[in-house]
mmCIF file of C-alpha atoms in Angstrom:
data_model
loop_
_atom_site.group_PDB
_atom_site.id
_atom_site.type_symbol
_atom_site.label_atom_id
_atom_site.label_comp_id
_atom_site.label_asym_id
_atom_site.label_seq_id
_atom_site.Cartn_x
_atom_site.Cartn_y
_atom_site.Cartn_z
ATOM 1 C CA MET O 1 -122.761 -136.231 164.151
ATOM 2 C CA LYS O 2 -121.572 -139.614 163.236
ATOM 3 C CA HIS O 3 -121.046 -140.621 159.632
ATOM 4 C CA ILE O 4 -122.390 -143.968 158.111
ATOM 5 C CA ILE O 5 -119.880 -145.142 155.222
ATOM 6 C CA GLU O 6 -121.369 -147.655 153.144
ATOM 7 C CA GLY O 7 -119.201 -150.078 151.077
ATOM 8 C CA LYS O 8 -118.524 -149.036 147.442
ATOM 9 C CA PRO O 9 -115.964 -150.460 145.002
ATOM 10 C CA ALA O 10 -112.515 -149.162 145.816
ATOM 11 C CA LYS O 11 -112.225 -146.490 143.146
ATOM 12 C CA GLN O 12 -115.474 -144.909 143.914
ATOM 13 C CA ALA O 13 -116.328 -142.351 146.663
ATOM 14 C CA ALA O 14 -118.363 -143.838 149.406
ATOM 15 C CA PRO O 15 -121.628 -141.859 150.027
ATOM 16 C CA ILE O 16 -122.078 -140.582 153.302
ATOM 17 C CA ALA O 17 -125.062 -139.882 155.493
ATOM 18 C CA THR O 18 -125.388 -136.291 156.186
ATOM 19 C CA SER O 19 -128.545 -136.176 158.307
ATOM 20 C CA ALA O 20 -131.419 -137.854 159.915
ATOM 21 C CA ALA O 21 -134.834 -137.374 158.699
ATOM 22 C CA ARG O 22 -136.354 -134.162 160.347
ATOM 23 C CA ILE O 23 -139.448 -132.133 160.002
ATOM 24 C CA VAL O 24 -139.274 -128.439 159.219
ATOM 25 C CA GLN O 25 -142.269 -125.994 159.607
ATOM 26 C CA VAL O 26 -142.582 -123.345 156.995
ATOM 27 C CA ASP O 27 -142.798 -119.918 158.385
ATOM 28 C CA ALA O 28 -144.308 -116.668 156.784
ATOM 29 C CA GLU O 29 -140.906 -115.605 155.349
ATOM 30 C CA PHE O 30 -140.800 -118.553 152.985
ATOM 31 C CA ALA O 31 -144.663 -118.751 152.170
ATOM 32 C CA GLY O 32 -144.915 -118.801 148.245
ATOM 33 C CA GLN O 33 -141.665 -120.346 147.742
ATOM 34 C CA ARG O 34 -141.276 -123.386 145.490
ATOM 35 C CA LEU O 35 -140.485 -126.830 147.377
ATOM 36 C CA ASP O 36 -137.365 -127.424 145.152
ATOM 37 C CA ASN O 37 -135.808 -123.832 146.158
ATOM 38 C CA PHE O 38 -136.837 -124.550 149.772
ATOM 39 C CA LEU O 39 -134.976 -127.908 149.866
ATOM 40 C CA ILE O 40 -131.888 -126.385 148.211
ATOM 41 C CA ARG O 41 -131.361 -123.971 150.965
ATOM 42 C CA GLU O 42 -132.188 -126.468 153.543
ATOM 43 C CA LEU O 43 -129.729 -128.856 152.385
ATOM 44 C CA LYS O 44 -126.830 -126.759 151.679
ATOM 45 C CA GLY O 45 -123.870 -128.546 150.000
ATOM 46 C CA VAL O 46 -126.190 -131.296 148.411
ATOM 47 C CA PRO O 47 -125.985 -131.425 144.803
ATOM 48 C CA LYS O 48 -129.420 -130.275 142.888
ATOM 49 C CA THR O 49 -129.577 -133.581 141.109
ATOM 50 C CA HIS O 50 -130.073 -135.135 144.559
ATOM 51 C CA VAL O 51 -132.663 -132.703 145.762
ATOM 52 C CA TYR O 52 -134.737 -133.495 142.856
ATOM 53 C CA ARG O 53 -134.242 -137.241 143.131
ATOM 54 C CA ILE O 54 -135.470 -137.196 146.617
ATOM 55 C CA ILE O 55 -138.510 -135.299 145.562
ATOM 56 C CA ARG O 56 -139.424 -137.550 143.096
ATOM 57 C CA SER O 57 -138.735 -140.627 144.932
ATOM 58 C CA GLY O 58 -141.804 -139.308 147.486
ATOM 59 C CA GLU O 59 -139.054 -139.234 150.391
ATOM 60 C CA VAL O 60 -140.079 -135.641 150.668
ATOM 61 C CA ARG O 61 -143.472 -134.798 152.157
ATOM 62 C CA VAL O 62 -145.438 -131.836 152.708
ATOM 63 C CA ASN O 63 -148.075 -132.419 155.456
ATOM 64 C CA LYS O 64 -147.670 -136.014 154.991
ATOM 65 C CA GLY O 65 -148.424 -136.135 151.547
ATOM 66 C CA ARG O 66 -146.141 -136.313 148.277
ATOM 67 C CA ALA O 67 -145.501 -132.983 146.334
ATOM 68 C CA GLY O 68 -143.884 -131.819 143.148
ATOM 69 C CA ALA O 69 -140.774 -129.840 142.876
ATOM 70 C CA ASP O 70 -142.939 -126.722 141.717
ATOM 71 C CA SER O 71 -145.390 -127.047 144.413
ATOM 72 C CA ARG O 72 -145.842 -123.592 146.261
ATOM 73 C CA LEU O 73 -145.409 -123.797 150.299
ATOM 74 C CA GLU O 74 -147.607 -122.104 152.495
ATOM 75 C CA ALA O 75 -146.933 -120.809 156.146
ATOM 76 C CA GLY O 76 -147.301 -123.607 158.694
ATOM 77 C CA ASP O 77 -146.736 -126.442 156.235
ATOM 78 C CA LEU O 78 -144.797 -129.122 157.740
ATOM 79 C CA VAL O 79 -141.986 -130.455 155.198
ATOM 80 C CA ARG O 80 -140.349 -133.944 155.738
ATOM 81 C CA VAL O 81 -136.551 -133.474 155.121
ATOM 82 C CA PRO O 82 -135.180 -136.928 154.619
ATOM 83 C CA PRO O 83 -131.478 -137.962 155.207
ATOM 84 C CA VAL O 84 -129.437 -137.825 151.993
ATOM 85 C CA ARG O 85 -126.318 -139.202 151.004
ATOM 86 C CA VAL O 86 -123.542 -137.221 149.370
ATOM 87 C CA SER O 87 -119.781 -137.726 148.217
ATOM 88 C CA GLU O 88 -116.944 -137.703 150.559
ATOM 89 C CA LYS O 89 -116.039 -134.420 148.801
ATOM 90 C CA ALA O 90 -119.340 -132.748 149.352
ATOM 91 C CA ALA O 91 -119.653 -133.992 153.142
ATOM 92 C CA ASP O 92 -116.073 -132.402 153.605
ATOM 93 C CA LYS O 93 -117.710 -129.115 152.702
ATOM 94 C CA LEU O 94 -120.587 -129.696 154.973
ATOM 95 C CA GLU O 95 -118.262 -130.689 157.852
ATOM 96 C CA HIS O 96 -115.848 -127.995 157.153
ATOM 97 C CA PRO O 97 -118.107 -124.822 156.142
ATOM 98 C CA ALA O 98 -116.902 -121.361 155.032
ATOM 99 C CA PRO O 99 -115.152 -119.410 157.770
ATOM 100 C CA ALA O 100 -117.106 -116.591 159.364
ATOM 101 C CA ARG O 101 -116.557 -113.289 157.892
ATOM 102 C CA GLU O 102 -118.128 -109.874 157.682
ATOM 103 C CA PHE O 103 -117.798 -107.310 154.913
ATOM 104 C CA PRO O 104 -117.856 -103.567 154.994
ATOM 105 C CA VAL O 105 -121.444 -102.194 155.288
ATOM 106 C CA LEU O 106 -122.781 -99.449 153.298
ATOM 107 C CA LEU O 107 -126.337 -99.706 154.548
ATOM 108 C CA GLU O 108 -128.057 -102.153 156.839
ATOM 109 C CA ASP O 109 -131.780 -102.543 157.788
ATOM 110 C CA GLU O 110 -134.375 -105.385 158.355
ATOM 111 C CA HIS O 111 -134.701 -105.973 154.812
ATOM 112 C CA LEU O 112 -131.542 -105.562 153.243
ATOM 113 C CA ILE O 113 -127.436 -105.353 153.359
ATOM 114 C CA VAL O 114 -125.370 -103.333 151.038
ATOM 115 C CA ILE O 115 -121.891 -104.414 151.405
ATOM 116 C CA ASP O 116 -118.430 -103.314 149.779
ATOM 117 C CA LYS O 117 -117.146 -106.510 148.325
ATOM 118 C CA PRO O 118 -113.274 -106.648 148.220
ATOM 119 C CA ALA O 119 -111.616 -107.959 144.860
ATOM 120 C CA GLY O 120 -110.529 -111.526 144.827
ATOM 121 C CA VAL O 121 -113.519 -112.972 146.564
ATOM 122 C CA ALA O 122 -116.400 -114.832 144.692
ATOM 123 C CA VAL O 123 -119.867 -113.864 145.570
ATOM 124 C CA HIS O 124 -120.746 -117.653 146.045
ATOM 125 C CA GLY O 125 -119.023 -121.041 145.847
ATOM 126 C CA GLY O 126 -118.767 -123.013 142.956
ATOM 127 C CA SER O 127 -116.953 -123.675 139.678
ATOM 128 C CA GLY O 128 -113.685 -124.788 141.676
ATOM 129 C CA VAL O 129 -114.610 -122.176 144.600
ATOM 130 C CA SER O 130 -115.276 -123.539 148.000
ATOM 131 C CA PHE O 131 -117.244 -120.599 149.069
ATOM 132 C CA GLY O 132 -117.756 -116.904 148.658
ATOM 133 C CA VAL O 133 -119.187 -113.698 150.070
ATOM 134 C CA ILE O 134 -122.909 -115.419 150.916
ATOM 135 C CA GLU O 135 -121.617 -118.632 152.611
ATOM 136 C CA GLN O 136 -118.923 -116.433 154.744
ATOM 137 C CA LEU O 137 -121.717 -113.860 155.630
ATOM 138 C CA ARG O 138 -124.201 -116.744 156.646
ATOM 139 C CA ARG O 139 -121.524 -118.425 158.882
ATOM 140 C CA ALA O 140 -120.791 -114.877 160.415
ATOM 141 C CA ARG O 141 -124.524 -114.390 161.243
ATOM 142 C CA ALA O 142 -125.455 -117.906 161.925
ATOM 143 C CA HIS O 143 -128.759 -116.019 163.861
ATOM 144 C CA SER O 144 -129.966 -114.949 160.479
ATOM 145 C CA ARG O 145 -132.860 -116.895 159.080
ATOM 146 C CA PHE O 146 -132.600 -115.366 155.648
ATOM 147 C CA LEU O 147 -129.600 -114.285 153.616
ATOM 148 C CA GLU O 148 -129.380 -114.350 149.614
ATOM 149 C CA LEU O 149 -127.585 -112.588 146.979
ATOM 150 C CA VAL O 150 -129.719 -110.175 145.031
ATOM 151 C CA HIS O 151 -127.129 -109.849 142.015
ATOM 152 C CA ARG O 152 -123.601 -110.911 141.108
ATOM 153 C CA LEU O 153 -120.231 -109.455 140.800
ATOM 154 C CA ASP O 154 -117.138 -110.947 139.082
ATOM 155 C CA ARG O 155 -114.805 -112.477 141.626
ATOM 156 C CA GLU O 156 -112.087 -109.992 140.593
ATOM 157 C CA THR O 157 -114.476 -106.800 140.565
ATOM 158 C CA SER O 158 -114.961 -104.733 144.100
ATOM 159 C CA GLY O 159 -117.675 -102.848 145.003
ATOM 160 C CA VAL O 160 -121.491 -102.528 145.744
ATOM 161 C CA LEU O 161 -123.422 -105.872 146.472
ATOM 162 C CA LEU O 162 -126.875 -106.196 147.576
ATOM 163 C CA VAL O 163 -127.850 -109.150 150.082
ATOM 164 C CA ALA O 164 -131.358 -109.698 150.866
ATOM 165 C CA LYS O 165 -132.532 -110.363 154.335
ATOM 166 C CA LYS O 166 -136.341 -111.432 153.530
ATOM 167 C CA ARG O 167 -137.617 -113.132 150.818
ATOM 168 C CA SER O 168 -139.968 -110.203 149.831
ATOM 169 C CA ALA O 169 -136.947 -108.057 149.558
ATOM 170 C CA LEU O 170 -135.094 -110.609 147.305
ATOM 171 C CA THR O 171 -138.142 -110.973 144.929
ATOM 172 C CA GLY O 172 -138.809 -107.519 144.609
ATOM 173 C CA LEU O 173 -135.292 -106.430 144.177
ATOM 174 C CA GLN O 174 -134.670 -108.912 141.694
ATOM 175 C CA ASP O 175 -137.781 -107.863 139.826
ATOM 176 C CA GLN O 176 -136.187 -104.567 139.516
ATOM 177 C CA PHE O 177 -132.951 -105.796 138.029
ATOM 178 C CA ARG O 178 -135.028 -107.853 135.352
ATOM 179 C CA GLY O 179 -136.831 -104.963 134.498
ATOM 180 C CA ARG O 180 -134.030 -102.539 134.212
ATOM 181 C CA GLU O 181 -135.250 -100.228 136.933
ATOM 182 C CA THR O 182 -131.599 -100.100 138.599
ATOM 183 C CA GLY O 183 -128.704 -98.091 137.908
ATOM 184 C CA LYS O 184 -125.354 -99.773 138.234
ATOM 185 C CA THR O 185 -122.333 -97.894 137.160
ATOM 186 C CA TYR O 186 -118.682 -99.061 137.178
ATOM 187 C CA LEU O 187 -115.327 -97.415 137.530
ATOM 188 C CA ALA O 188 -112.868 -98.809 134.982
ATOM 189 C CA LEU O 189 -109.428 -97.794 134.055
ATOM 190 C CA VAL O 190 -108.793 -98.644 130.516
ATOM 191 C CA MET O 191 -105.730 -98.495 127.888
ATOM 192 C CA GLY O 192 -105.518 -95.593 125.704
ATOM 193 C CA VAL O 193 -107.586 -92.178 125.492
ATOM 194 C CA TRP O 194 -111.272 -93.003 125.042
ATOM 195 C CA PRO O 195 -112.896 -90.686 122.568
ATOM 196 C CA ALA O 196 -115.418 -88.716 124.345
ATOM 197 C CA ARG O 197 -117.895 -89.136 121.489
ATOM 198 C CA ASN O 198 -118.114 -92.872 121.767
ATOM 199 C CA LYS O 199 -120.795 -92.897 124.382
ATOM 200 C CA VAL O 200 -122.952 -95.782 123.668
ATOM 201 C CA ILE O 201 -121.688 -99.536 122.863
ATOM 202 C CA ASP O 202 -124.826 -101.319 121.445
ATOM 203 C CA VAL O 203 -122.903 -104.739 120.444
ATOM 204 C CA PRO O 204 -124.508 -108.311 120.898
ATOM 205 C CA LEU O 205 -122.364 -110.707 123.055
ATOM 206 C CA ARG O 206 -122.319 -114.446 122.605
ATOM 207 C CA LYS O 207 -120.933 -116.816 125.163
ATOM 208 C CA TYR O 208 -118.452 -119.707 123.814
ATOM 209 C CA LEU O 209 -116.112 -122.449 125.193
ATOM 210 C CA GLN O 210 -112.416 -122.271 124.464
ATOM 211 C CA GLU O 211 -110.668 -125.563 123.704
ATOM 212 C CA ASP O 212 -109.578 -126.064 127.218
ATOM 213 C CA GLY O 213 -113.474 -125.900 128.257
ATOM 214 C CA GLU O 214 -113.108 -122.680 129.874
ATOM 215 C CA ARG O 215 -116.134 -120.111 129.095
ATOM 216 C CA ARG O 216 -115.535 -116.975 127.535
ATOM 217 C CA VAL O 217 -117.575 -114.104 125.843
ATOM 218 C CA ARG O 218 -117.156 -112.303 122.446
ATOM 219 C CA THR O 219 -118.911 -109.814 120.324
ATOM 220 C CA THR O 220 -120.951 -110.734 117.632
ATOM 221 C CA THR O 221 -123.581 -109.677 115.041
ATOM 222 C CA ALA O 222 -127.178 -108.642 115.301
ATOM 223 C CA ASP O 223 -128.095 -111.434 113.027
ATOM 224 C CA ASP O 224 -126.488 -114.344 115.346
ATOM 225 C CA ALA O 225 -129.387 -116.284 116.847
ATOM 226 C CA GLN O 226 -127.140 -117.141 119.930
ATOM 227 C CA GLY O 227 -126.184 -113.251 120.667
ATOM 228 C CA MET O 228 -127.696 -111.292 123.267
ATOM 229 C CA ARG O 229 -128.327 -107.581 122.786
ATOM 230 C CA SER O 230 -125.975 -105.884 125.112
ATOM 231 C CA MET O 231 -125.889 -102.154 125.837
ATOM 232 C CA THR O 232 -123.378 -100.197 127.555
ATOM 233 C CA LEU O 233 -123.124 -96.241 128.434
ATOM 234 C CA VAL O 234 -119.557 -94.629 128.649
ATOM 235 C CA LYS O 235 -118.526 -91.504 130.267
ATOM 236 C CA VAL O 236 -114.877 -90.288 130.524
ATOM 237 C CA ARG O 237 -113.943 -89.122 134.117
ATOM 238 C CA GLU O 238 -110.229 -88.641 133.599
ATOM 239 C CA THR O 239 -107.449 -89.157 131.043
ATOM 240 C CA TYR O 240 -104.001 -89.991 132.358
ATOM 241 C CA ALA O 241 -100.739 -89.187 130.008
ATOM 242 C CA PRO O 242 -98.428 -91.575 128.903
ATOM 243 C CA ARG O 243 -95.455 -92.394 131.157
ATOM 244 C CA PRO O 244 -92.827 -93.860 128.515
ATOM 245 C CA MET O 245 -90.010 -94.016 131.361
ATOM 246 C CA GLN O 246 -92.125 -96.479 133.252
ATOM 247 C CA GLY O 247 -93.687 -98.191 130.138
ATOM 248 C CA LEU O 248 -97.187 -97.153 130.749
ATOM 249 C CA PRO O 249 -99.397 -95.749 127.552
ATOM 250 C CA ALA O 250 -102.109 -93.255 128.201
ATOM 251 C CA MET O 251 -105.025 -94.392 130.077
ATOM 252 C CA SER O 252 -108.533 -93.128 130.717
ATOM 253 C CA LEU O 253 -110.890 -93.532 133.765
ATOM 254 C CA LEU O 254 -114.449 -94.318 132.976
ATOM 255 C CA GLU O 255 -117.770 -94.342 134.485
ATOM 256 C CA VAL O 256 -119.549 -97.236 132.850
ATOM 257 C CA THR O 257 -123.232 -97.756 133.132
ATOM 258 C CA ILE O 258 -124.553 -101.182 131.883
ATOM 259 C CA LYS O 259 -128.242 -101.342 130.745
ATOM 260 C CA THR O 260 -127.977 -105.167 130.355
ATOM 261 C CA GLY O 261 -126.229 -107.478 132.620
ATOM 262 C CA ARG O 262 -124.543 -109.868 130.449
ATOM 263 C CA THR O 263 -121.654 -112.023 131.574
ATOM 264 C CA HIS O 264 -118.243 -110.074 131.320
ATOM 265 C CA GLN O 265 -120.256 -107.402 129.372
ATOM 266 C CA ILE O 266 -117.997 -104.481 130.357
ATOM 267 C CA ARG O 267 -114.752 -106.170 129.841
ATOM 268 C CA VAL O 268 -115.647 -107.417 126.339
ATOM 269 C CA HIS O 269 -117.377 -104.438 125.427
ATOM 270 C CA LEU O 270 -114.240 -101.916 126.520
ATOM 271 C CA SER O 271 -111.916 -104.650 124.941
ATOM 272 C CA SER O 272 -113.786 -104.730 121.577
ATOM 273 C CA GLN O 273 -113.364 -100.704 121.140
ATOM 274 C CA GLY O 274 -109.332 -101.480 121.483
ATOM 275 C CA HIS O 275 -109.522 -99.881 125.164
ATOM 276 C CA PRO O 276 -109.165 -103.207 127.663
ATOM 277 C CA ILE O 277 -109.326 -102.726 131.127
ATOM 278 C CA VAL O 278 -105.929 -102.786 132.934
ATOM 279 C CA GLY O 279 -105.257 -105.919 134.542
ATOM 280 C CA ASP O 280 -107.775 -107.883 132.930
ATOM 281 C CA ASP O 281 -106.215 -111.238 132.504
ATOM 282 C CA LYS O 282 -109.205 -112.739 130.273
ATOM 283 C CA TYR O 283 -109.762 -109.865 127.654
ATOM 284 C CA GLY O 284 -106.948 -107.600 128.307
ATOM 285 C CA ASP O 285 -103.540 -106.423 127.069
ATOM 286 C CA PHE O 286 -101.050 -108.870 128.831
ATOM 287 C CA ASP O 287 -97.984 -106.865 128.284
ATOM 288 C CA LEU O 288 -99.655 -103.859 129.610
ATOM 289 C CA ASN O 289 -100.978 -105.917 132.636
ATOM 290 C CA ARG O 290 -97.413 -107.107 133.301
ATOM 291 C CA ARG O 291 -95.953 -103.501 133.539
ATOM 292 C CA ALA O 292 -99.079 -102.271 135.435
ATOM 293 C CA GLN O 293 -98.441 -105.043 138.011
ATOM 294 C CA LYS O 294 -94.672 -103.887 138.577
ATOM 295 C CA ARG O 295 -96.297 -100.564 139.344
ATOM 296 C CA GLY O 296 -98.123 -102.187 142.180
ATOM 297 C CA LEU O 297 -101.564 -102.801 140.396
ATOM 298 C CA ARG O 298 -102.035 -106.679 141.149
ATOM 299 C CA ARG O 299 -105.685 -107.126 139.991
ATOM 300 C CA MET O 300 -108.341 -105.830 137.408
ATOM 301 C CA PHE O 301 -109.175 -102.314 137.577
ATOM 302 C CA LEU O 302 -112.924 -102.692 137.553
ATOM 303 C CA HIS O 303 -115.004 -101.366 140.701
ATOM 304 C CA ALA O 304 -118.955 -101.367 141.095
ATOM 305 C CA TRP O 305 -119.066 -97.673 142.028
ATOM 306 C CA ARG O 306 -122.653 -96.875 142.280
ATOM 307 C CA LEU O 307 -125.963 -98.546 142.732
ATOM 308 C CA GLN O 308 -129.420 -96.883 142.243
ATOM 309 C CA PHE O 309 -132.645 -98.843 143.186
ATOM 310 C CA ASN O 310 -135.850 -98.578 144.873
ATOM 311 C CA HIS O 311 -136.064 -99.745 148.454
ATOM 312 C CA PRO O 312 -138.017 -103.111 148.645
ATOM 313 C CA ALA O 313 -140.166 -102.011 151.333
ATOM 314 C CA THR O 314 -140.493 -98.155 151.197
ATOM 315 C CA GLN O 315 -139.873 -97.703 147.473
ATOM 316 C CA GLU O 316 -137.655 -94.748 148.439
ATOM 317 C CA ARG O 317 -135.087 -94.295 145.528
ATOM 318 C CA LEU O 318 -131.576 -95.106 146.868
ATOM 319 C CA GLU O 319 -128.013 -94.439 145.648
ATOM 320 C CA MET O 320 -125.329 -96.504 147.101
ATOM 321 C CA ARG O 321 -121.685 -95.755 146.555
ATOM 322 C CA ALA O 322 -118.618 -97.404 147.271
ATOM 323 C CA GLU O 323 -115.425 -95.379 146.729
ATOM 324 C CA LEU O 324 -112.276 -96.705 145.074
ATOM 325 C CA PRO O 325 -110.513 -99.308 147.242
ATOM 326 C CA PRO O 326 -106.993 -98.126 148.468
ATOM 327 C CA GLU O 327 -105.168 -100.480 145.711
ATOM 328 C CA LEU O 328 -106.816 -98.872 142.864
ATOM 329 C CA ALA O 329 -106.735 -95.330 144.398
ATOM 330 C CA ASP O 330 -103.053 -95.365 145.253
ATOM 331 C CA PHE O 331 -102.408 -96.732 141.659
ATOM 332 C CA LEU O 332 -104.213 -93.629 140.217
ATOM 333 C CA LYS O 333 -102.111 -91.507 142.451
ATOM 334 C CA THR O 334 -98.856 -92.576 140.863
ATOM 335 C CA GLU O 335 -100.219 -91.259 137.386
ATOM 336 C CA THR O 336 -100.202 -87.773 135.847
ATOM 337 C CA ILE O 337 -103.635 -86.486 134.714
ATOM 338 C CA ASP O 338 -103.456 -84.966 131.396
ATOM 339 C CA SER O 339 -105.812 -81.723 131.451
ATOM 340 C CA SER O 340 -106.231 -81.484 128.066
ATOM 341 C CA HIS O 341 -108.296 -84.825 127.880
ATOM 342 C CA ALA O 342 -110.099 -84.469 131.253
#
């Protein structure tokens, strides 16, 4: 496709025409979806502000008539998608899409895919990340008409991740997450001996910005209007004795189940109790992280181990598990289990 570059002042990025107008017929899979969400999917890489602009301007038509962003589409509707203009940077993303990549599959059927996400890969592009799991998976499965993330994991967290293959599966599974009908349990290695009696952390969390503009999360009080109730359940799986000769303190491997899904919830809750996750570069103990790195741990020790949910079509209760990846399992093998605390 030939790009058309229009003149602009020298210091501004020239807008680039990314496509010609086209008519897209809505199939049954997308029936009931809002027009704005439909277009955001059709116009991947185009800023949402542009999408809303072309809807307001009337350039987008549904069955030859104007429609609002919140209009619900029906099967068979004909949607006119106009040509859009984006910056050179955004156009470059469209011309150089994410590389195709498959991920280890724990379960797959016509409704969903359960994958074992590796650490170091974002689940989606954005915030300085060009692409993530979902963009790479879509590229690898170009024949798939629908692939959407059901939930998210931090970039440095590995483990069970759900992807929907149908819109009905997406909405059904997300309803379960919102209704707290899922069971999400992580494995986390923390500094120190976790007291077995400390089984519930019910402490509100609040987002804030650092001076450099980076988003962080901290604990707060129940009377904080901007605080959000956050609940974490903790069970000790193993306790590891100190290794003074190697500069490592006692450590505990925890099974952590979250009842609420707040940003950085596990990391902040565990750190607030004086037991930060080993390898956590935001809320952890930096000296411990440095020593653990010398022992071969080059990532945060947080892994989405188990996910329980109802299958969106059959309603069968499923329990998916992703065992510890080699880099975490190998680090544990170098430690000595202290059976007195196990």
